[in-house]
Amino acid sequence: MWAAWVTGPRIFTTTSCVRRGFGDAAKRIQELYLADHKDEAIASVPDEWVDLKSLVGPPARIRERYRAWEDSGADSLSVRSRQPEAIEVMAKAARLN
């Protein structure tokens, strides 16, 4: 998914990657994706970039990292999942903090 966001007409996301120090990765992802090497593009998305944008992983990791998001001053958080368990993990993390 992130590989698709970094490519094509999504200039904002590419610019956002560059501003956050991921310019080389954004360029490589875009090259691979536009060359129809989508799996390689996806594999090239740095874990650090995903962590800046998402809370992912096992429940304990999400609970641990949720606090930093809460402390960041963010005033909203979107939760998207097809797994009811994932929604519950996020609800529990929010109640704990």
PDB file of C-alpha atoms in Angstrom:
ATOM      1  CA  MET A   1       0.000   0.000   0.000  1.00  0.00           C
ATOM      2  CA  TRP A   2       2.695   2.516   0.923  1.00  0.00           C
ATOM      3  CA  ALA A   3       4.528   1.777  -2.298  1.00  0.00           C
ATOM      4  CA  ALA A   4       1.456   2.877  -4.247  1.00  0.00           C
ATOM      5  CA  TRP A   5       1.211   6.080  -2.203  1.00  0.00           C
ATOM      6  CA  VAL A   6       4.776   7.080  -2.984  1.00  0.00           C
ATOM      7  CA  THR A   7       4.325   6.787  -6.736  1.00  0.00           C
ATOM      8  CA  GLY A   8       2.571   8.355  -9.652  1.00  0.00           C
ATOM      9  CA  PRO A   9       0.512  11.494  -9.111  1.00  0.00           C
ATOM     10  CA  ARG A  10       0.853  11.319  -5.346  1.00  0.00           C
ATOM     11  CA  ILE A  11       3.360  14.160  -5.216  1.00  0.00           C
ATOM     12  CA  PHE A  12       2.312  15.141  -1.683  1.00  0.00           C
ATOM     13  CA  THR A  13       3.304  11.765  -0.260  1.00  0.00           C
ATOM     14  CA  THR A  14       6.590  11.691  -2.162  1.00  0.00           C
ATOM     15  CA  THR A  15       7.341  15.207  -0.911  1.00  0.00           C
ATOM     16  CA  SER A  16       6.380  14.130   2.601  1.00  0.00           C
ATOM     17  CA  CYS A  17       8.838  11.231   2.365  1.00  0.00           C
ATOM     18  CA  VAL A  18      11.598  13.576   1.267  1.00  0.00           C
ATOM     19  CA  ARG A  19      10.882  16.055   4.074  1.00  0.00           C
ATOM     20  CA  ARG A  20      11.089  13.279   6.635  1.00  0.00           C
ATOM     21  CA  GLY A  21      14.446  12.010   5.362  1.00  0.00           C
ATOM     22  CA  PHE A  22      13.238   9.183   3.144  1.00  0.00           C
ATOM     23  CA  GLY A  23      13.956  10.787  -0.229  1.00  0.00           C
ATOM     24  CA  ASP A  24      16.229   8.017  -1.514  1.00  0.00           C
ATOM     25  CA  ALA A  25      13.710   5.370  -0.481  1.00  0.00           C
ATOM     26  CA  ALA A  26      10.847   7.293  -2.110  1.00  0.00           C
ATOM     27  CA  LYS A  27      12.779   7.565  -5.366  1.00  0.00           C
ATOM     28  CA  ARG A  28      13.621   3.851  -5.371  1.00  0.00           C
ATOM     29  CA  ILE A  29      10.069   2.823  -4.492  1.00  0.00           C
ATOM     30  CA  GLN A  30       8.712   5.018  -7.258  1.00  0.00           C
ATOM     31  CA  GLU A  31      11.168   3.606  -9.821  1.00  0.00           C
ATOM     32  CA  LEU A  32      10.307   0.018  -8.922  1.00  0.00           C
ATOM     33  CA  TYR A  33       6.570   0.593  -8.783  1.00  0.00           C
ATOM     34  CA  LEU A  34       6.404   2.415 -12.107  1.00  0.00           C
ATOM     35  CA  ALA A  35       8.513  -0.355 -13.682  1.00  0.00           C
ATOM     36  CA  ASP A  36       5.781  -2.776 -12.541  1.00  0.00           C
ATOM     37  CA  HIS A  37       8.014  -4.357  -9.895  1.00  0.00           C
ATOM     38  CA  LYS A  38       5.363  -3.870  -7.245  1.00  0.00           C
ATOM     39  CA  ASP A  39       6.525  -6.601  -4.865  1.00  0.00           C
ATOM     40  CA  GLU A  40      10.037  -5.141  -4.843  1.00  0.00           C
ATOM     41  CA  ALA A  41       8.609  -1.660  -4.333  1.00  0.00           C
ATOM     42  CA  ILE A  42       6.596  -2.855  -1.355  1.00  0.00           C
ATOM     43  CA  ALA A  43       9.642  -4.606   0.118  1.00  0.00           C
ATOM     44  CA  SER A  44      11.598  -1.343  -0.279  1.00  0.00           C
ATOM     45  CA  VAL A  45       9.325   0.675   1.989  1.00  0.00           C
ATOM     46  CA  PRO A  46      11.432   1.338   5.121  1.00  0.00           C
ATOM     47  CA  ASP A  47      10.014   0.025   8.387  1.00  0.00           C
ATOM     48  CA  GLU A  48      10.842   3.395   9.930  1.00  0.00           C
ATOM     49  CA  TRP A  49       8.516   5.133   7.438  1.00  0.00           C
ATOM     50  CA  VAL A  50       5.698   2.740   8.243  1.00  0.00           C
ATOM     51  CA  ASP A  51       6.249   3.355  11.955  1.00  0.00           C
ATOM     52  CA  LEU A  52       5.952   7.107  11.414  1.00  0.00           C
ATOM     53  CA  LYS A  53       2.580   6.637   9.755  1.00  0.00           C
ATOM     54  CA  SER A  54       1.034   3.573  11.410  1.00  0.00           C
ATOM     55  CA  LEU A  55       0.607   1.505  14.523  1.00  0.00           C
ATOM     56  CA  VAL A  56       1.257  -2.035  13.362  1.00  0.00           C
ATOM     57  CA  GLY A  57       2.424  -5.264  14.906  1.00  0.00           C
ATOM     58  CA  PRO A  58       1.505  -7.466  17.825  1.00  0.00           C
ATOM     59  CA  PRO A  59      -0.859  -6.065  20.486  1.00  0.00           C
ATOM     60  CA  ALA A  60       1.935  -5.426  23.012  1.00  0.00           C
ATOM     61  CA  ARG A  61       3.867  -3.328  20.466  1.00  0.00           C
ATOM     62  CA  ILE A  62       0.775  -1.332  19.547  1.00  0.00           C
ATOM     63  CA  ARG A  63      -0.014  -0.598  23.200  1.00  0.00           C
ATOM     64  CA  GLU A  64       3.590   0.455  23.790  1.00  0.00           C
ATOM     65  CA  ARG A  65       3.722   2.749  20.764  1.00  0.00           C
ATOM     66  CA  TYR A  66       0.226   4.195  21.241  1.00  0.00           C
ATOM     67  CA  ARG A  67       1.463   6.385  24.089  1.00  0.00           C
ATOM     68  CA  ALA A  68       3.951   8.169  21.799  1.00  0.00           C
ATOM     69  CA  TRP A  69       1.153   8.879  19.333  1.00  0.00           C
ATOM     70  CA  GLU A  70      -1.028  10.218  22.097  1.00  0.00           C
ATOM     71  CA  ASP A  71       1.811  12.389  23.400  1.00  0.00           C
ATOM     72  CA  SER A  72       2.546  13.733  19.907  1.00  0.00           C
ATOM     73  CA  GLY A  73      -0.387  16.128  19.979  1.00  0.00           C
ATOM     74  CA  ALA A  74      -2.326  14.300  17.296  1.00  0.00           C
ATOM     75  CA  ASP A  75      -6.021  14.964  17.776  1.00  0.00           C
ATOM     76  CA  SER A  76      -7.383  12.104  15.687  1.00  0.00           C
ATOM     77  CA  LEU A  77      -6.489   8.567  14.756  1.00  0.00           C
ATOM     78  CA  SER A  78      -8.044   6.420  12.039  1.00  0.00           C
ATOM     79  CA  VAL A  79      -8.393   2.729  12.733  1.00  0.00           C
ATOM     80  CA  ARG A  80      -8.841   0.523   9.704  1.00  0.00           C
ATOM     81  CA  SER A  81      -8.894  -3.222   9.896  1.00  0.00           C
ATOM     82  CA  ARG A  82     -10.973  -6.144   8.790  1.00  0.00           C
ATOM     83  CA  GLN A  83     -10.062  -7.882  12.008  1.00  0.00           C
ATOM     84  CA  PRO A  84     -12.340  -7.155  14.975  1.00  0.00           C
ATOM     85  CA  GLU A  85      -9.474  -8.158  17.282  1.00  0.00           C
ATOM     86  CA  ALA A  86      -7.339  -5.309  15.898  1.00  0.00           C
ATOM     87  CA  ILE A  87     -10.081  -2.783  16.605  1.00  0.00           C
ATOM     88  CA  GLU A  88     -10.318  -4.102  20.156  1.00  0.00           C
ATOM     89  CA  VAL A  89      -6.535  -3.789  20.638  1.00  0.00           C
ATOM     90  CA  MET A  90      -6.732  -0.125  19.642  1.00  0.00           C
ATOM     91  CA  ALA A  91      -9.724   0.497  21.911  1.00  0.00           C
ATOM     92  CA  LYS A  92      -7.878  -1.071  24.849  1.00  0.00           C
ATOM     93  CA  ALA A  93      -4.731   0.948  24.116  1.00  0.00           C
ATOM     94  CA  ALA A  94      -6.766   4.165  24.097  1.00  0.00           C
ATOM     95  CA  ARG A  95      -8.407   3.297  27.424  1.00  0.00           C
ATOM     96  CA  LEU A  96      -5.059   2.485  29.062  1.00  0.00           C
ATOM     97  CA  ASN A  97      -3.559   5.885  28.249  1.00  0.00           C
TER      98      ASN A  97
END
